[in-house]
Amino acid sequence: MDAKEFQRRRKRLMDMMGDDSIAIIPTSPVRMRNRDVEYPFRHDSDFYYLTGFAEPEAVAVLIPGRPSGEYILFCRERDALMETWNGLRAGLEGAVERYCADDAFPIEDLDDILPGLLGDQERIYYTMGNDPAFDQRVLSWVKHVRDQARSGISAPDEFISLNHILHDMRLYKSRQEIKAMRHAAKISAAAHKRAMQSCRPGMYEYQIEAELTHEFMRQGARSPAYSSIVGGGANSCILHYTDNDAELADGDVLLIDAGAEYESYASDITRTFPVNGVFTEAQKQIYEVVLEAQLAAIEAVQPGNHWNAPHEAAVQAITEGLVSLGILKGRVRTLIKEQAYSKYYMHRTGHWLGMDVHDVGDYKVDGEWRMLEAGMVLTIEPGLYMAPSRGLAKKWWDIGVRIEDDVLVTKDGYDVLSKDMPKSIEDIESIMAGSEAA
Ligand code: GLY
Ligand code: MN
Ligand code: MN
């Protein structure tokens, strides 16, 4: 992503904020994993969306119309000793030269400088609730300005969450964003193929997870976008299963939900396949119902359709399928009304996808489902989870199937970003037999 893209985003946001306002956008705090060992740092998505700055301990401040500079970046200073231990920093010069800040200050000076920037602004755009410690600092800066009222400086009296305008911007993906997401999906597709090709009865779920991670990393995606779900047999029916520590049994299915993060953009793909490479008759039947539902839901991704149209299409196909297999009995319309399918399909058909796997953006506007528009990216991921406890004939037990793709809404329809990953029974069996090149 080039510096101009970030500049454009800041400008758009500042145009919407208007004059007499200030936005404060901190990156994520560093979190400890144990004693003095940190979790790998992942920047805050809102912060990164506006700055492209990946270092920890940084705060962006936007002040539209400020004569001496609209964009200020607080960050760590260069420090030879710290850089010897922990790696290079952009420093204040880098913040200006490489990240196009109008001005840069040391992060340690935040408490001294911020109150001065708040003075005489009317509105503060700041999203409360992400980091209580930072919330307190923001409030203390406002109080500091209020305390100076006698010297004629007025304090902002309106707090506005950035969620609304910024998250609406993030919902519509630019060409560069779509390119990154397409690449993330491509890497994930290669990883899913690798997992399918290496799977054998007797392996452990974490060994398959290792194949996924290996392919992600090999292709430059240093982290998954979320914890990979690798669930065989009964575990395929646990929606967010991440233990990934069981042995894979001959005759079971394996459900893998795994997506690479590439250049800060997520992919999110699920495939389900037989551990031994050949679907049983019962597995085939459940799989075909989910696949029909997924294809029908993808067809419903059209500009002008509302957000829920793909879910409605999936529910229709799932219910029809369950009736034709004799698992549900009754009229399809009545069963849908009673949500009879929800015993086996208990989640929604998708979510927005972007820098965060469950990305930002409202699903309803004024109480109505939002219209799909070109540039939005969503997942389509129906499933069926046939756990024994759900009153089923034994032949269906422990067949959990989800099929998930990443779909871009285009001007005249859709484009499946994850189309590199096959999903027909025939294609899966031939990949597993090694007769299809990865
Ligand atoms: N991987 C989480 C989800 O599919 O929503
Ligand atoms: Mn998903
Ligand atoms: Mn998923």
XYZ file of C-alpha atoms and ligand atoms in Angstrom:
445
model
C 0.000 0.000 0.000
C 1.576 3.335 -0.953
C 1.838 6.440 1.211
C -0.682 8.254 -1.007
C -3.395 5.747 -0.112
C -2.985 6.537 3.591
C -2.909 10.250 2.801
C -6.180 9.966 0.877
C -7.811 8.183 3.794
C -6.722 10.838 6.291
C -7.984 13.574 4.008
C -11.371 11.905 3.584
C -11.724 11.426 7.306
C -10.737 15.045 8.006
C -13.209 16.307 5.384
C -15.961 14.482 7.266
C -14.778 15.663 10.693
C -14.863 19.311 9.716
C -13.015 22.229 11.308
C -12.828 22.856 15.063
C -12.315 19.176 15.696
C -9.507 16.813 16.621
C -9.186 13.044 16.262
C -7.022 10.962 18.582
C -6.203 7.452 17.334
C -3.839 5.287 19.412
C -2.448 2.002 18.181
C -2.963 -1.161 20.269
C -1.205 -1.530 23.612
C 1.556 -4.106 23.902
C 0.225 -7.121 25.825
C 2.234 -9.516 27.966
C 2.157 -13.255 27.324
C 4.106 -14.227 30.416
C 6.287 -12.291 32.866
C 8.515 -10.215 30.539
C 7.543 -11.853 27.243
C 5.213 -9.941 24.975
C 2.562 -11.324 22.639
C 3.523 -10.611 19.030
C 2.449 -7.018 18.477
C -0.454 -6.360 16.098
C -1.258 -2.714 15.415
C -4.783 -1.401 15.846
C -6.639 -1.620 12.538
C -8.159 1.888 12.689
C -4.747 3.370 13.472
C -2.999 1.424 10.739
C -5.729 2.198 8.204
C -4.921 5.884 8.605
C -1.153 5.733 9.051
C 0.409 2.557 7.658
C 2.603 2.729 10.778
C 3.212 -0.702 12.296
C 5.300 0.118 15.393
C 3.906 -0.110 18.926
C 3.601 2.938 21.216
C 2.201 5.363 18.688
C -0.714 7.787 18.566
C -2.001 9.647 15.514
C -3.639 13.050 15.938
C -5.607 14.678 13.136
C -6.568 18.347 13.306
C -8.307 19.441 10.090
C -7.310 22.913 8.966
C -4.522 23.390 11.540
C -2.161 25.871 9.830
C 1.004 24.351 11.248
C 0.068 20.800 10.210
C -2.997 18.602 10.231
C -1.378 15.232 10.936
C 0.777 14.662 14.005
C 2.341 11.321 14.838
C 3.581 10.548 18.336
C 6.026 7.639 18.253
C 9.191 6.196 19.740
C 12.407 8.106 19.157
C 15.451 6.497 17.608
C 17.574 4.911 20.343
C 20.813 3.115 19.481
C 20.737 0.875 22.548
C 17.069 -0.129 22.241
C 17.460 -0.659 18.518
C 20.405 -2.980 19.136
C 18.217 -5.112 21.381
C 14.820 -4.915 19.701
C 15.136 -3.696 16.128
C 14.993 -0.491 14.130
C 12.528 2.343 14.690
C 11.289 4.968 12.255
C 11.892 7.710 14.807
C 10.610 11.253 14.472
C 12.427 11.846 11.177
C 11.045 8.642 9.707
C 7.532 9.563 10.842
C 7.752 12.753 8.794
C 9.755 11.499 5.837
C 8.377 7.996 5.352
C 4.934 8.257 6.887
C 4.174 11.803 5.765
C 3.339 13.205 9.205
C 3.325 17.005 9.234
C 4.945 16.873 12.640
C 6.223 14.125 14.944
C 6.848 14.119 18.692
C 8.204 11.557 21.171
C 5.485 9.341 22.597
C 6.726 10.249 26.102
C 5.640 13.858 25.491
C 2.007 12.953 24.769
C 0.665 14.130 28.155
C 2.507 17.453 27.842
C 1.507 18.253 24.272
C -2.032 16.899 23.875
C -3.831 19.376 26.167
C -2.380 22.227 24.084
C -3.799 20.665 20.898
C -7.255 20.231 22.443
C -7.623 23.887 23.413
C -10.293 25.751 21.441
C -11.469 22.649 19.565
C -15.190 21.931 19.771
C -15.282 18.206 19.136
C -13.003 15.283 19.981
C -13.240 12.222 17.793
C -12.072 9.401 19.994
C -13.382 5.873 20.457
C -13.822 5.048 24.142
C -13.733 1.529 25.539
C -10.861 -0.102 23.646
C -8.233 0.681 26.280
C -9.476 1.954 29.672
C -6.032 3.277 30.636
C -5.859 5.424 27.497
C -9.473 6.574 28.011
C -8.398 7.965 31.402
C -5.553 9.880 29.823
C -7.845 11.465 27.256
C -10.227 12.526 30.023
C -7.339 13.960 32.035
C -6.252 16.081 29.041
C -9.762 17.466 28.655
C -9.901 18.254 32.371
C -6.549 19.985 32.098
C -7.922 22.268 29.367
C -11.126 22.947 31.345
C -9.029 23.980 34.313
C -7.561 26.707 32.130
C -10.928 28.245 31.289
C -9.982 31.425 33.174
C -7.164 32.061 30.727
C -9.727 32.162 27.923
C -9.079 28.717 26.429
C -12.236 26.705 25.845
C -12.343 22.920 26.167
C -14.065 20.592 23.706
C -17.472 19.601 25.009
C -18.447 16.965 22.476
C -16.990 13.449 22.356
C -17.748 11.534 19.172
C -16.794 7.929 18.576
C -14.753 7.443 15.422
C -16.548 4.179 14.790
C -19.296 5.596 12.679
C -17.427 7.528 10.000
C -14.175 5.617 10.028
C -15.779 2.195 9.996
C -18.022 3.188 7.144
C -14.911 4.171 5.194
C -13.289 0.829 5.987
C -16.332 -1.041 4.705
C -15.712 0.059 1.098
C -12.459 -1.461 -0.088
C -10.123 0.388 -2.477
C -8.293 -1.274 -5.350
C -5.161 -1.644 -3.264
C -7.111 -3.205 -0.422
C -8.824 -5.670 -2.748
C -5.447 -6.607 -4.196
C -4.116 -7.375 -0.699
C -7.240 -9.370 0.169
C -7.045 -11.339 -3.056
C -3.455 -12.196 -2.229
C -4.323 -13.187 1.350
C -6.999 -15.522 -0.040
C -4.551 -16.966 -2.563
C -2.076 -17.829 0.173
C -4.855 -19.384 2.252
C -6.018 -21.461 -0.708
C -2.491 -22.854 -1.126
C -2.415 -23.622 2.607
C -5.757 -25.458 2.492
C -4.542 -27.514 -0.481
C -1.349 -28.367 1.358
C -3.380 -29.444 4.408
C -5.618 -31.659 2.273
C -2.662 -33.259 0.570
C -0.799 -34.014 3.773
C -3.750 -35.347 5.752
C -3.677 -39.051 6.754
C -5.540 -41.056 9.409
C -3.442 -41.200 12.587
C -2.052 -37.673 12.249
C -2.888 -35.099 14.885
C -4.912 -31.982 14.218
C -1.949 -29.772 15.211
C 0.175 -31.440 12.566
C -2.304 -30.261 9.959
C -2.297 -26.820 11.598
C 1.497 -26.843 11.160
C 1.042 -27.398 7.403
C -1.282 -24.377 7.230
C 1.088 -22.167 9.211
C 4.043 -23.352 7.131
C 2.362 -22.327 3.884
C 1.198 -18.968 5.299
C 4.702 -18.086 6.470
C 6.426 -19.441 3.390
C 4.378 -17.018 1.323
C 4.989 -13.986 3.525
C 1.847 -14.074 5.657
C 3.513 -14.009 9.064
C 0.347 -14.594 11.051
C -3.040 -16.177 10.588
C -5.899 -13.671 10.668
C -7.405 -15.663 13.572
C -6.593 -18.898 15.389
C -6.837 -21.751 12.895
C -9.673 -24.201 13.499
C -8.662 -27.793 12.694
C -11.363 -30.157 13.934
C -11.752 -33.825 13.049
C -14.822 -36.009 13.730
C -16.794 -34.742 16.749
C -14.613 -31.616 16.834
C -15.931 -30.602 13.402
C -19.220 -29.839 15.171
C -17.627 -27.305 17.566
C -17.919 -23.975 15.774
C -14.858 -22.190 17.170
C -12.784 -25.254 18.092
C -9.106 -24.324 18.508
C -7.650 -27.048 20.771
C -6.446 -28.798 17.618
C -4.909 -31.625 19.648
C -6.873 -34.773 18.728
C -5.851 -37.701 16.554
C -7.528 -37.861 13.150
C -9.500 -41.042 12.595
C -10.085 -42.989 9.412
C -13.680 -42.431 8.282
C -14.078 -39.002 9.944
C -14.358 -35.593 8.315
C -11.888 -32.794 9.014
C -13.110 -29.198 9.111
C -10.445 -26.536 8.629
C -11.262 -22.849 9.060
C -8.044 -20.936 8.486
C -7.061 -17.702 6.795
C -3.808 -15.836 6.336
C -3.348 -12.183 7.186
C -1.411 -10.442 4.451
C -0.376 -6.773 4.585
C -2.819 -6.429 7.507
C -5.769 -7.825 5.525
C -7.582 -11.001 6.477
C -8.785 -13.962 4.532
C -11.186 -16.474 6.035
C -11.655 -19.829 4.315
C -13.280 -23.054 5.504
C -13.129 -26.394 3.784
C -14.277 -29.792 5.004
C -12.961 -33.076 3.677
C -12.639 -36.752 4.612
C -9.532 -37.617 6.635
C -8.867 -40.644 4.405
C -9.495 -38.795 1.138
C -12.819 -40.395 0.159
C -16.253 -39.144 1.290
C -18.659 -41.730 2.748
C -22.196 -41.722 1.403
C -23.562 -39.904 4.470
C -20.735 -37.337 4.392
C -21.424 -36.727 0.706
C -25.106 -36.111 1.377
C -24.498 -33.551 4.117
C -21.703 -31.942 2.118
C -23.875 -31.509 -0.966
C -26.574 -29.750 1.056
C -24.059 -27.270 2.475
C -22.458 -26.731 -0.925
C -25.843 -26.029 -2.566
C -26.621 -23.572 0.209
C -23.267 -21.867 -0.181
C -23.617 -21.526 -3.960
C -27.154 -20.179 -3.576
C -25.971 -17.673 -0.966
C -23.096 -16.524 -3.186
C -25.584 -15.959 -6.038
C -27.479 -13.647 -3.691
C -24.412 -11.394 -3.342
C -25.487 -8.667 -5.753
C -25.353 -4.893 -5.419
C -28.809 -3.737 -4.406
C -29.615 -6.931 -2.505
C -29.806 -6.431 1.237
C -27.292 -7.832 3.694
C -29.560 -10.695 4.735
C -30.346 -11.961 1.214
C -27.459 -14.490 1.174
C -28.479 -15.793 4.613
C -32.073 -16.223 3.474
C -30.905 -18.128 0.386
C -28.715 -20.379 2.527
C -31.483 -21.085 5.033
C -33.868 -21.984 2.215
C -31.411 -24.430 0.634
C -30.341 -25.936 3.974
C -33.945 -26.514 5.015
C -34.862 -28.067 1.659
C -31.796 -30.290 1.897
C -32.554 -31.427 5.437
C -36.107 -32.294 4.391
C -34.911 -34.274 1.388
C -32.546 -36.263 3.643
C -35.417 -36.946 6.058
C -33.656 -35.131 8.903
C -36.388 -32.488 9.106
C -40.032 -33.352 8.477
C -42.718 -30.929 7.411
C -43.292 -28.065 4.985
C -40.205 -26.075 4.105
C -41.963 -22.720 4.641
C -43.176 -23.693 8.090
C -39.816 -25.159 9.060
C -38.057 -21.945 8.042
C -40.547 -19.883 10.027
C -39.935 -22.068 13.067
C -36.166 -21.960 12.451
C -36.114 -25.763 12.633
C -32.774 -25.732 10.788
C -31.109 -23.910 13.701
C -30.521 -27.171 15.563
C -27.968 -28.046 12.874
C -27.164 -24.599 11.444
C -26.909 -22.201 14.343
C -24.813 -19.324 13.014
C -25.270 -16.656 10.408
C -24.101 -17.001 6.818
C -21.315 -14.425 6.941
C -19.741 -11.224 8.144
C -17.814 -8.277 6.746
C -14.159 -9.053 6.059
C -11.226 -6.633 5.916
C -8.359 -5.711 8.218
C -10.215 -7.509 11.001
C -11.604 -10.955 10.279
C -14.980 -9.934 11.689
C -14.588 -6.545 10.129
C -16.161 -3.236 11.051
C -19.226 -1.728 9.414
C -22.903 -1.630 10.295
C -25.157 -4.459 9.122
C -28.303 -2.393 9.506
C -29.038 1.221 8.665
C -32.010 2.872 10.401
C -33.165 -0.541 11.566
C -33.179 -2.076 8.056
C -30.668 -4.517 6.562
C -28.041 -2.559 4.692
C -27.839 -2.773 0.890
C -24.826 -4.533 -0.586
C -22.664 -2.167 -2.649
C -19.615 -2.535 -4.866
C -16.392 -2.668 -2.865
C -17.799 -4.428 0.175
C -16.252 -7.793 1.073
C -18.093 -10.445 3.052
C -17.778 -14.123 3.844
C -20.321 -16.736 2.801
C -20.094 -19.655 5.189
C -23.116 -21.883 5.761
C -22.642 -25.134 7.659
C -24.315 -28.180 9.157
C -23.188 -29.653 12.457
C -24.566 -33.116 13.123
C -23.637 -33.742 16.751
C -25.113 -36.953 18.274
C -26.886 -34.914 20.957
C -29.089 -33.349 18.274
C -31.424 -36.367 18.021
C -30.039 -37.818 14.814
C -29.787 -41.268 13.252
C -26.317 -42.675 13.900
C -25.159 -42.484 10.292
C -25.089 -38.662 10.534
C -23.149 -38.431 13.774
C -20.084 -36.217 13.991
C -20.367 -34.886 10.467
C -19.667 -31.177 10.767
C -19.420 -29.361 7.437
C -18.777 -25.684 6.769
C -17.779 -24.202 3.425
C -16.564 -20.613 3.545
C -15.414 -18.227 0.842
C -14.544 -14.531 0.708
C -16.731 -12.591 -1.697
C -16.317 -9.098 -3.128
C -19.436 -7.218 -4.215
C -18.790 -5.828 -7.702
C -20.665 -3.314 -9.879
C -22.705 -6.054 -11.487
C -22.477 -9.040 -9.168
C -19.725 -10.650 -7.167
C -16.203 -11.968 -7.355
C -15.100 -14.861 -5.138
C -11.675 -13.789 -3.863
C -10.953 -17.301 -2.579
C -11.877 -19.047 -5.825
C -8.455 -20.715 -6.023
C -9.627 -23.185 -3.423
C -11.791 -25.908 -4.987
C -14.839 -27.188 -3.127
C -16.624 -29.821 -5.202
C -16.451 -33.384 -3.876
C -14.761 -34.464 -7.084
C -12.058 -31.784 -6.881
C -11.380 -32.431 -3.210
C -11.008 -36.166 -3.747
C -8.629 -35.614 -6.628
C -6.500 -33.107 -4.667
C -6.292 -35.650 -1.844
C -5.398 -38.421 -4.256
C -2.534 -36.240 -5.422
C -3.827 -36.074 -8.974
C -4.202 -32.290 -8.928
C -1.152 -30.080 -8.715
C -1.191 -27.778 -5.664
N -13.079 -17.892 11.279
C -14.122 -17.274 11.961
C -15.306 -17.164 11.102
O -15.435 -17.884 10.145
O -16.114 -16.314 11.295
Mn -15.909 -16.269 8.742
Mn -13.866 -18.784 9.099
